[in-house]
Coordinates of C-alpha atoms and ligand atoms in Angstrom, one line a residue:
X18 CA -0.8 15.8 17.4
X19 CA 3.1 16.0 18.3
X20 CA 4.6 14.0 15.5
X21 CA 8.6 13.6 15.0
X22 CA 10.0 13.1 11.4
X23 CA 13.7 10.9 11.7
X24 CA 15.3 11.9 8.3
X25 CA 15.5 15.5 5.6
X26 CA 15.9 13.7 2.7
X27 CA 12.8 15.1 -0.2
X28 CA 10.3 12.4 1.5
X29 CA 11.3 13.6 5.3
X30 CA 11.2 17.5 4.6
X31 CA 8.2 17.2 2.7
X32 CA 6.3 15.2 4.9
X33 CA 7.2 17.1 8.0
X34 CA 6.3 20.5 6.6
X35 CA 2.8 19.2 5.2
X36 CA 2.1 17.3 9.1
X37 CA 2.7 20.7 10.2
X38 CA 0.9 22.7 7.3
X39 CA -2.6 19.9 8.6
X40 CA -2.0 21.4 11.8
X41 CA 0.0 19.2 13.7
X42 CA 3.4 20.0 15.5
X43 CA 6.2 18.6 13.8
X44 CA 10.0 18.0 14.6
X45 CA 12.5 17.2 12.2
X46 CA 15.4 15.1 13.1
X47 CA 18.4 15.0 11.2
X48 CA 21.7 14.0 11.4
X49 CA 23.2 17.2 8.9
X50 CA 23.1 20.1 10.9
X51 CA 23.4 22.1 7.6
X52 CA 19.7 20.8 6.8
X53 CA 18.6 21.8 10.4
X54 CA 19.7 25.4 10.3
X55 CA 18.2 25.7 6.9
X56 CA 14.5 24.7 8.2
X57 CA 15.1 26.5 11.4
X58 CA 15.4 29.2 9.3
X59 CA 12.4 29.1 7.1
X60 CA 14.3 27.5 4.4
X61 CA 14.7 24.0 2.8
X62 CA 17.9 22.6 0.8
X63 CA 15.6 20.7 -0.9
X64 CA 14.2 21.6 -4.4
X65 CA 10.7 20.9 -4.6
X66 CA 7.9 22.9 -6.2
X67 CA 6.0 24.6 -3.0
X68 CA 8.2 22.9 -0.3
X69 CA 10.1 26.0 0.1
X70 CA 6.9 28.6 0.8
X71 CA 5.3 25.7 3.3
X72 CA 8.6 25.2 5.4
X73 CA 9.1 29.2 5.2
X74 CA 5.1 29.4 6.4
X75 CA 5.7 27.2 9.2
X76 CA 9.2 27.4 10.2
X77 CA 11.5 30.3 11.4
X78 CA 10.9 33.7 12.9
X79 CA 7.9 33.9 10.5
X80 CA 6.4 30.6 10.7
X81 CA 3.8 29.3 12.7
X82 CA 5.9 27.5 14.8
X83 CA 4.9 24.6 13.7
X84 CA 7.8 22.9 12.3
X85 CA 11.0 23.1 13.8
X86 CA 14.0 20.8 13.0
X87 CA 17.0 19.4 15.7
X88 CA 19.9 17.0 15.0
X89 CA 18.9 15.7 19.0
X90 CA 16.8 12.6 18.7
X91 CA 15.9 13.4 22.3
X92 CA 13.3 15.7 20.5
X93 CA 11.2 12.8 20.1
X94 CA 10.5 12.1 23.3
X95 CA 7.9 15.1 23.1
X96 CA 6.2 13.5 20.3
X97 CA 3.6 10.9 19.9
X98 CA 4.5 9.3 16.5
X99 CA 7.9 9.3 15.0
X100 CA 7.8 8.6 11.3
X101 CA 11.2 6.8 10.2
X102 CA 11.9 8.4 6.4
X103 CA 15.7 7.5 6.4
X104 CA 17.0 6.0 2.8
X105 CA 17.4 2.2 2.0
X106 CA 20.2 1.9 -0.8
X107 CA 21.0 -0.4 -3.4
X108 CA 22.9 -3.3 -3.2
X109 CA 24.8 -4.2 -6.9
X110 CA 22.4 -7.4 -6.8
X111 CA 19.7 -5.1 -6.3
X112 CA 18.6 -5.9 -2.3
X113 CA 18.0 -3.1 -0.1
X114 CA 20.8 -1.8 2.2
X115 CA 18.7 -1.6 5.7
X116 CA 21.9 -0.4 7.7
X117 CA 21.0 3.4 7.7
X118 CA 17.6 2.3 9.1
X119 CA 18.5 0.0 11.1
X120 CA 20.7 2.2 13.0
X121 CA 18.0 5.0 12.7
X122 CA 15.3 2.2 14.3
X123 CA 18.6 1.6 17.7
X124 CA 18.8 5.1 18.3
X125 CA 14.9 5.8 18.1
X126 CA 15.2 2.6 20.4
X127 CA 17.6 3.8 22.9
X128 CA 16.0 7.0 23.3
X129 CA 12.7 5.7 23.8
X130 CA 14.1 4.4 27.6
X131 CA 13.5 8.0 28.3
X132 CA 9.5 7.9 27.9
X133 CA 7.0 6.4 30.3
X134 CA 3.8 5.6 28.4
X135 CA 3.1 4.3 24.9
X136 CA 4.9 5.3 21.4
X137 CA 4.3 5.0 18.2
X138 CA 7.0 4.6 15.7
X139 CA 5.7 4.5 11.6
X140 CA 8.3 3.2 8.6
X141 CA 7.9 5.9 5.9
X142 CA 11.0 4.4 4.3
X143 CA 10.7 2.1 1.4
X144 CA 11.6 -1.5 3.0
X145 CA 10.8 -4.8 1.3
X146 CA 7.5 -7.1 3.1
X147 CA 8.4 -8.3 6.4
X148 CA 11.2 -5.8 7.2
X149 CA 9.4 -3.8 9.6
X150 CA 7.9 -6.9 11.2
X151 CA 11.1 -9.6 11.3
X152 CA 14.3 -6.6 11.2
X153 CA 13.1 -3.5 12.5
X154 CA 10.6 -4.4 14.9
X155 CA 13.1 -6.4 17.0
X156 CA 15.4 -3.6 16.9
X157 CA 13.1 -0.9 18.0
X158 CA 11.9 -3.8 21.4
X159 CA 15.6 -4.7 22.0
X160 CA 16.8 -1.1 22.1
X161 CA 13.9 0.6 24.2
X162 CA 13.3 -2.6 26.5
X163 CA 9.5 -2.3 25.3
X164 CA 7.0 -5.0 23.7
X165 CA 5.5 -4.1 20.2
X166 CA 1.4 -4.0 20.7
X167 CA 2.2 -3.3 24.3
X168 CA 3.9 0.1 25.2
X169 CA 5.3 0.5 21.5
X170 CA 3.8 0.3 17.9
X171 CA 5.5 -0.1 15.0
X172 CA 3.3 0.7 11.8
X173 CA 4.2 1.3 7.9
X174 CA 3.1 3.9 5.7
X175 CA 4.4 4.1 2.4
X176 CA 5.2 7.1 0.1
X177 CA 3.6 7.8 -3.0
X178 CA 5.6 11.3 -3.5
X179 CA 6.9 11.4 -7.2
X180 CA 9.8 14.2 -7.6
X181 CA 9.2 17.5 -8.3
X182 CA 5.1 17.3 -7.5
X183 CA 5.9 15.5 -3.8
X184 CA 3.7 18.7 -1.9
X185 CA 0.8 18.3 -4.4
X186 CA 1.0 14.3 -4.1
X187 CA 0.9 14.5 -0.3
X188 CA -1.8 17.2 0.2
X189 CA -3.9 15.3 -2.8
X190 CA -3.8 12.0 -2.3
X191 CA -5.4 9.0 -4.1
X192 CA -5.1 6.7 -1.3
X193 CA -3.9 7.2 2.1
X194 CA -2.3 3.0 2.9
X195 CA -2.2 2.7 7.1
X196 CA -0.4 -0.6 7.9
X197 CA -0.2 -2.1 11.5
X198 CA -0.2 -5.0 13.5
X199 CA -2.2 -3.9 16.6
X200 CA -5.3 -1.1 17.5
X201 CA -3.6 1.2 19.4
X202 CA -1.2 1.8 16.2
X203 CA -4.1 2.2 14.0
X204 CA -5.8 4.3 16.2
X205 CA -2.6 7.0 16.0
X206 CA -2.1 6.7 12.3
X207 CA -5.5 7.3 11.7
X208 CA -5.3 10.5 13.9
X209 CA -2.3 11.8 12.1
X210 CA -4.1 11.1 9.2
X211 CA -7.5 12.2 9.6
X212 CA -7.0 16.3 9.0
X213 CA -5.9 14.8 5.2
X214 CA -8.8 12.7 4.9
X215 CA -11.4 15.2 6.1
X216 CA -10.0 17.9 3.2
X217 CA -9.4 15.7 0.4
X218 CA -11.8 12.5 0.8
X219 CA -8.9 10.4 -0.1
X220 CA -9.9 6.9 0.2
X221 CA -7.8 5.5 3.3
X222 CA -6.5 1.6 2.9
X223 CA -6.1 -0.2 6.3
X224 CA -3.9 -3.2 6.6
X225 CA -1.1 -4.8 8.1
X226 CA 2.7 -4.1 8.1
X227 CA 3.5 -6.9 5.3
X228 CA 0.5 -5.5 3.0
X229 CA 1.4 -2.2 3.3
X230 CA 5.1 -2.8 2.3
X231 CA 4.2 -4.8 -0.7
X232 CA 1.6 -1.9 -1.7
X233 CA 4.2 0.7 -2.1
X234 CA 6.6 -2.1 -4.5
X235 CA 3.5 -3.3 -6.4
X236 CA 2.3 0.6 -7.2
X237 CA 5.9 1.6 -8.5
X238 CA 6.7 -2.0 -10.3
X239 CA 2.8 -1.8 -12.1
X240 CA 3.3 2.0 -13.5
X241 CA 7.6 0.9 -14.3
X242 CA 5.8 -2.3 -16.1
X243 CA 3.1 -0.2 -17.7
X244 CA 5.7 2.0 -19.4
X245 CA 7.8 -1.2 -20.6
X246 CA 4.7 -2.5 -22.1
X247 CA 3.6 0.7 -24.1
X248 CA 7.1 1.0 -25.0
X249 CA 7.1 -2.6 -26.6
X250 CA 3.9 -2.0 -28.0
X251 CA 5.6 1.3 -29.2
X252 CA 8.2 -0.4 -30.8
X253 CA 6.0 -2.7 -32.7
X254 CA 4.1 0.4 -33.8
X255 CA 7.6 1.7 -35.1
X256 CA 8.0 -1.2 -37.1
X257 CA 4.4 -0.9 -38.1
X258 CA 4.7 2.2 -39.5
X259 CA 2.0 3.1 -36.9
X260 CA 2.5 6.1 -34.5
X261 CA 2.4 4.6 -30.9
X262 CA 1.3 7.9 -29.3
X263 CA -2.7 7.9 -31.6
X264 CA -2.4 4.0 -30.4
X265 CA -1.9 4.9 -27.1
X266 CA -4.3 7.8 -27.0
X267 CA -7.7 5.6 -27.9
X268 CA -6.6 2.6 -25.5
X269 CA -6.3 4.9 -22.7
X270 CA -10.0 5.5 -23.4
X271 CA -10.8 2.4 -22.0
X272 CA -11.0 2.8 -17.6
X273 CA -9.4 -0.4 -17.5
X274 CA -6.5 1.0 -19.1
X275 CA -6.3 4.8 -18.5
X276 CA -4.4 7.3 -19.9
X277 CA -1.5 8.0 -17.4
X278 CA 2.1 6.4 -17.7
X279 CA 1.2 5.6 -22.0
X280 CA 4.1 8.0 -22.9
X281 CA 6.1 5.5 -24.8
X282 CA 10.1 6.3 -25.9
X283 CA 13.4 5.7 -24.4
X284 CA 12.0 4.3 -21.2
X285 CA 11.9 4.9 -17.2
X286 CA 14.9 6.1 -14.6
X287 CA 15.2 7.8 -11.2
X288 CA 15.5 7.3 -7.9
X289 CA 12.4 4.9 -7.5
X290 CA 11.3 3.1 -10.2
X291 CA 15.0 1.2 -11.0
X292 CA 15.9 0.9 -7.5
X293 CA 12.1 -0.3 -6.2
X294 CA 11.6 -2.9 -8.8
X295 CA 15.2 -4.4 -8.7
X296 CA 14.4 -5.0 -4.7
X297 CA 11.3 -6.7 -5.4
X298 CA 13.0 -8.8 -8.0
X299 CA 15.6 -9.5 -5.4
X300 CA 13.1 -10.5 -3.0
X301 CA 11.3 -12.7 -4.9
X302 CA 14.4 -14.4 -5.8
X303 CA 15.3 -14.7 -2.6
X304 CA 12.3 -16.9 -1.6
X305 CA 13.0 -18.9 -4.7
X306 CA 10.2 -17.1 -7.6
X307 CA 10.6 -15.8 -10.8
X308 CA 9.1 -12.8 -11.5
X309 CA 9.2 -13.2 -15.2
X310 CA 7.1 -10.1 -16.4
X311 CA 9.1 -7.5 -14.0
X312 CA 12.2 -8.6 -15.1
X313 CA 11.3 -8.8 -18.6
X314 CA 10.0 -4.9 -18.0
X315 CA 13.3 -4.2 -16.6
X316 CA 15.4 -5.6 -19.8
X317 CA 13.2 -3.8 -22.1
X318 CA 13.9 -0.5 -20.1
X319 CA 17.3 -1.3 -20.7
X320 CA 17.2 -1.5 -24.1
X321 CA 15.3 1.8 -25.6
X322 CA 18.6 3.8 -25.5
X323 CA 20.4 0.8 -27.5
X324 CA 17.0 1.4 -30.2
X325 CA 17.3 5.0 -30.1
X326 CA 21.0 5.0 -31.2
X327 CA 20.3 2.9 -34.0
X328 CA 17.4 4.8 -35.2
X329 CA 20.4 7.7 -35.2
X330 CA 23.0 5.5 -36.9
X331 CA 20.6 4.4 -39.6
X332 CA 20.8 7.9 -41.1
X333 CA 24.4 9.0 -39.7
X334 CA 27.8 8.4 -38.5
X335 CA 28.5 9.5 -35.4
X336 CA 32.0 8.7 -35.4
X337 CA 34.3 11.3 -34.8
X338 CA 31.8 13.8 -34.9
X339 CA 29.4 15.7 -32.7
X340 CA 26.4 14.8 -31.5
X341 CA 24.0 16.6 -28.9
X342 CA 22.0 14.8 -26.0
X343 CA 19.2 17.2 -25.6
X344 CA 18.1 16.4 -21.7
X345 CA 19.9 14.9 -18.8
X346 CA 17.4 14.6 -15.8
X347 CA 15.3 11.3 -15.4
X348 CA 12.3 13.4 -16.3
X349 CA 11.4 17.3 -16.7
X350 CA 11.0 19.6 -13.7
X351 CA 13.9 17.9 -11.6
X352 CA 17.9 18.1 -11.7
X353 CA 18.0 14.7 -10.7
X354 CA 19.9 12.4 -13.1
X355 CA 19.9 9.1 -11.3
X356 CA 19.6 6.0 -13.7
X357 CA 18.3 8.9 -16.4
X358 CA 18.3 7.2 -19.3
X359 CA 20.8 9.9 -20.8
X360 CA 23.4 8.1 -18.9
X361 CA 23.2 4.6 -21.3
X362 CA 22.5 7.2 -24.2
X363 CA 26.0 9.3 -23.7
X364 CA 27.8 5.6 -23.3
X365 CA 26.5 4.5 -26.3
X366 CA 27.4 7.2 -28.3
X367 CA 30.7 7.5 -26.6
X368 CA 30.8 3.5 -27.4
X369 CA 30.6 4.8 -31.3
X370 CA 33.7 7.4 -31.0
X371 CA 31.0 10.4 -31.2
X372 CA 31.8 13.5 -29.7
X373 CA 29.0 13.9 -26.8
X374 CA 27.5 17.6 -26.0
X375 CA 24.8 17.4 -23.6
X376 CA 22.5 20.5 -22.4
X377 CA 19.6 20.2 -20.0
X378 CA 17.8 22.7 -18.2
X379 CA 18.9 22.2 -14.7
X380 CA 20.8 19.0 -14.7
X381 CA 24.3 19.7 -15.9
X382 CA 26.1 19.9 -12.6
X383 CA 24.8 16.4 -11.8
X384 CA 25.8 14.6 -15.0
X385 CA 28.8 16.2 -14.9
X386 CA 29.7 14.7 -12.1
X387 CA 29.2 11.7 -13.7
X388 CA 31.0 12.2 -17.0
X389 CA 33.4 14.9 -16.4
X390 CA 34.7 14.5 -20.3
X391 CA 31.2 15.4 -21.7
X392 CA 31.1 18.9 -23.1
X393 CA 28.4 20.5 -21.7
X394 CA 26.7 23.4 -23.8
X395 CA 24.3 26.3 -22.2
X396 CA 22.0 26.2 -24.2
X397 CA 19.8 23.7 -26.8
X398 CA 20.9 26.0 -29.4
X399 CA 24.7 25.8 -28.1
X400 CA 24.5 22.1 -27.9
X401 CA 23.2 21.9 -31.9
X402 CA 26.1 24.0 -33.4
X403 CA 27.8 21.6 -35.6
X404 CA 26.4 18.3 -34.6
X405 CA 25.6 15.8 -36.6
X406 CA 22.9 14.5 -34.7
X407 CA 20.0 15.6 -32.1
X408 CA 19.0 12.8 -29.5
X409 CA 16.6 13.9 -27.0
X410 CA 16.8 12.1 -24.1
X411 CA 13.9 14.3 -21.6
X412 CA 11.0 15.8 -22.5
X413 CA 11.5 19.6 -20.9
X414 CA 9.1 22.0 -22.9
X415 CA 11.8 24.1 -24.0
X416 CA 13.0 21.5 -26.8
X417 CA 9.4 21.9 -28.5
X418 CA 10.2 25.7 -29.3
X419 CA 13.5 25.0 -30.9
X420 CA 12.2 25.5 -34.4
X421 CA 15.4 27.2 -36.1
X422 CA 17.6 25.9 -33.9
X423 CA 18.4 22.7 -35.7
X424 CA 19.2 24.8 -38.7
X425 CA 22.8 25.6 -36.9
X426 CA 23.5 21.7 -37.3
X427 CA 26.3 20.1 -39.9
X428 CA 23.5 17.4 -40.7
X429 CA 19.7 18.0 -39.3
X430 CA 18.7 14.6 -38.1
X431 CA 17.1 14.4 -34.8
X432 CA 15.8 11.3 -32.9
X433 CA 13.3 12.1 -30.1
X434 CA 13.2 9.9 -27.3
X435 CA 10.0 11.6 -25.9
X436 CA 7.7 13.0 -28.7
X437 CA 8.6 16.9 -27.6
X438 CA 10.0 18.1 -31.1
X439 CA 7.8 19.7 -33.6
X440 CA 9.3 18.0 -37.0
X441 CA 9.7 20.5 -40.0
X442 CA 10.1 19.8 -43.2
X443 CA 13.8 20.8 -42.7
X444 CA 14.8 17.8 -40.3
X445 CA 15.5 14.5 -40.6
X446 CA 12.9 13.6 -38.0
X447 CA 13.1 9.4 -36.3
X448 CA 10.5 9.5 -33.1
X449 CA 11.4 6.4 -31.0
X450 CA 7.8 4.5 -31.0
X451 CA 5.8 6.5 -34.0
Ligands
UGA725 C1 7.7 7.4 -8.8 C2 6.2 7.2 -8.6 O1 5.5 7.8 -9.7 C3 5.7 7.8 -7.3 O2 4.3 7.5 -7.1 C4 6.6 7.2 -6.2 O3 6.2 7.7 -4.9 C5 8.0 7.5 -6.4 O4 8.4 6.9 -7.7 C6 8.8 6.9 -5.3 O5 8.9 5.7 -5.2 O6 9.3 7.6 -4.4 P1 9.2 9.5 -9.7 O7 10.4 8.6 -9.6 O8 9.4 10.8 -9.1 O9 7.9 8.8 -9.0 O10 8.9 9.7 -11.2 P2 7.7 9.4 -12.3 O11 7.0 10.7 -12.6 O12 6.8 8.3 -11.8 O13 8.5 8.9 -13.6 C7 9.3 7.8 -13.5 C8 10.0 7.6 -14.9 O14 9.0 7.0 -15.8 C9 10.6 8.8 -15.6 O15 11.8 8.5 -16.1 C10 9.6 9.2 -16.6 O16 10.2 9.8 -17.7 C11 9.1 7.8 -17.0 N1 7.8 7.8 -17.7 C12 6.7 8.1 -16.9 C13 7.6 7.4 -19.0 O17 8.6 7.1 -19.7 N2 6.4 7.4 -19.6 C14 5.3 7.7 -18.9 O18 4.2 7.7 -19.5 C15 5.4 8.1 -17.5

């Protein structure tokens, strides 16, 4: 099939290069010409693990020819489907911002006058139920002059991509969700769809526009909620004298339960979970319901870096002294440090008159940003010297093989937000939940 893919962003790029990598021809449009050149070249801007091989397999002198970006949305008009994956921001009350999209869905729109014959258009973005139907619907008719179900469809597919594994999660699936309000939309999603679902069996979901919407915000607020729970259960355990992590291990024996997202410690951050369960709350507020269990997941989230530094100050003072954030990124394998909980962990300690060292991996540049006053050290062991305190804040593999490091410390105590130091007998060792 001739599919177009509106938007670069890690969701746009990665889609468009796997389409193209199942065999279809793909066109990127984007408004950065930057971004263009780079896939035109063979070459992404974005860092994910495997995206760079695929876009060099299928784009450039090199490729396949298969995927090829423009910043014309003209481009489209070659296409059958055009998948909209174009960010929704944050509002401070935790809404969605739909303008980007919105304008995305009146250009598509306007440029769709230039086709005869039907189109499809599908929202990869993350938008909260009834926004394709009541906002961007309407916006894709008014613009092209067309009639949704008639010579235009409008369908919603969301993402289930997480950072740093977003090829992997795309090629092998656990459920492919089509959403659409008419046949002839269904029909084209399940073509686009069907080379993925003939390799990998995945099982494929068909509903409407609304459901599909809600799927995406109920997948990310369960897993956000599952973590808050283990890490209240974790903090019970703490209290307990119990270590959360053996607790965790034999319920996630149970299939009802499962073993995935039972990592307790100093809770969940990034670019999805925070923003997609604050819209949903928003949402539900804004037709008048509580949703008492997702907001009482959120407040908990918020609070595991408040229990952390108190684990620290119950064996030191941090004032005036030097104390090392070991981790900045939401999670390993990324240099992304949006709503990482390292960010509540450096205020706190900056709160207490501590002198903050932070070292991570990959992630400096982008919490510098951030807080430019934070020394930043290049190494764990460099970050160590002279502290009084170790708080680890993300659980990259290199922090388990620090052994001797801790030894360079003016007082070894070291609270682990993540269960990824191997205690010795030398450290004052406080794990979060065990
Ligand atoms: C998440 C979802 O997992 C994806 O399915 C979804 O597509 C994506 O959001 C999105 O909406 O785009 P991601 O934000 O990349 O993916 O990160 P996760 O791997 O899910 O981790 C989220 C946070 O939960 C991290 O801070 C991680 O450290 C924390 N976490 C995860 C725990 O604290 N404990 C766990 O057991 C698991």
């Amino acid at each position: 099939m001739d599919i177009s893919v509106i938007g670069s962003g890690y969701v746009g790029t990665t889609i468009a290069a796997c389409f193209a990598d199942l065999g279809h021809s793909v066109v990127n449009i984007d408004v950065d010409a930057d971004v263009v050149e780079a896939i035109n070249a063979g070459d992404t801007l974005i860092h994910e693990e495997g995206l760079p091989e695929l876009v060099a397999k299928h784009a450039g002198e090199n490729g396949t020819g298969r995927l090829r970006a423009t910043t014309n949305y003209e481009a489209l008009l070659e296409t059958d489907v055009t998948f909209l994956c174009l960010p929704t921001p944050q509002y401070d009350d935790g809404s969605i911002d739909l303008s980007i999209i919105e304008t995305g869905a009146e250009q598509l729109g306007e440029t769709l006058k230039g086709k005869s014959g039907w189109h499809t258009v599908v929202v990869k973005s993350t938008v909260v139920p009834g926004t394709t139907d009541d906002v961007l619907t309407p916006i894709i008719e008014s613009a092209s002059g067309r009639t949704a179900g008639e010579d235009v469809g409008v369908g919603m597919n969301p993402e289930f991509l997480r950072e740093g594994t977003a090829v992997t999660d795309f090629l092998d699936p656990d459920k492919i969700v089509l959403g659409a309000d008419d046949e002839r939309t269904r029909r084209d999603m399940q073509e686009v769809f069907a080379p993925l679902e003939a390799e990998t069996g995945a099982p494929v979901v068909e509903t409407d526009t609304r459901t599909a919407e809600m799927i995406k915000y109920a997948n990310n607020a369960f897993l956000a909620t599952k973590v808050s729970l283990i890490n209240d259960l974790g903090n019970i355990c703490k209290e307990f004298g119990i270590d959360a992590y053996e607790v965790a291990d034999a319920i996630g024996l149970d299939d009802r339960i499962s073993e995935q997202f039972l990592r307790s410690g100093v809770g969940w951050g990034g670019s999805c979970f925070p923003k997609d369960v604050a819209a949903i709350i928003a949402a539900a507020k804004a037709n008048d319901y509580e949703p008492t269990v997702l907001e009482a997941a959120v407040e908990l989230n918020d609070k595991q870096p408040e229990r952390l530094l108190e684990l620290l100050d119950s064996h030191v003072d941090v004032e005036g002294e030097r104390v090392a954030v070991l981790g900045l990124a939401f999670k390993p394998g990324t240099d992304d440090t949006r709503n990482s909980r390292a960010i509540e962990v450096i205020e706190g300690l900056q709160a207490r008159g501590a002198r903050v060292v932070g070292y991570d991996p990959v992630a400096t540049e982008n919490m510098r940003e951030r807080f430019p006053d934070v020394t930043y050290a290049e190494s764990a062991a460099e970050a160590l010297e002279g502290a009084v305190g170790a708080v680890v804040v993300t659980d990259w593999d290199e922090f388990a093989a620090l052994d001797d490091g801790f030894e360079a410390m003016k007082e070894l105590v070291v609270v682990d937000g993540r269960r990824i130091i191997e205690p010795t007998p030398k450290i004052t060792y406080e794990g979060l939940t065990w």
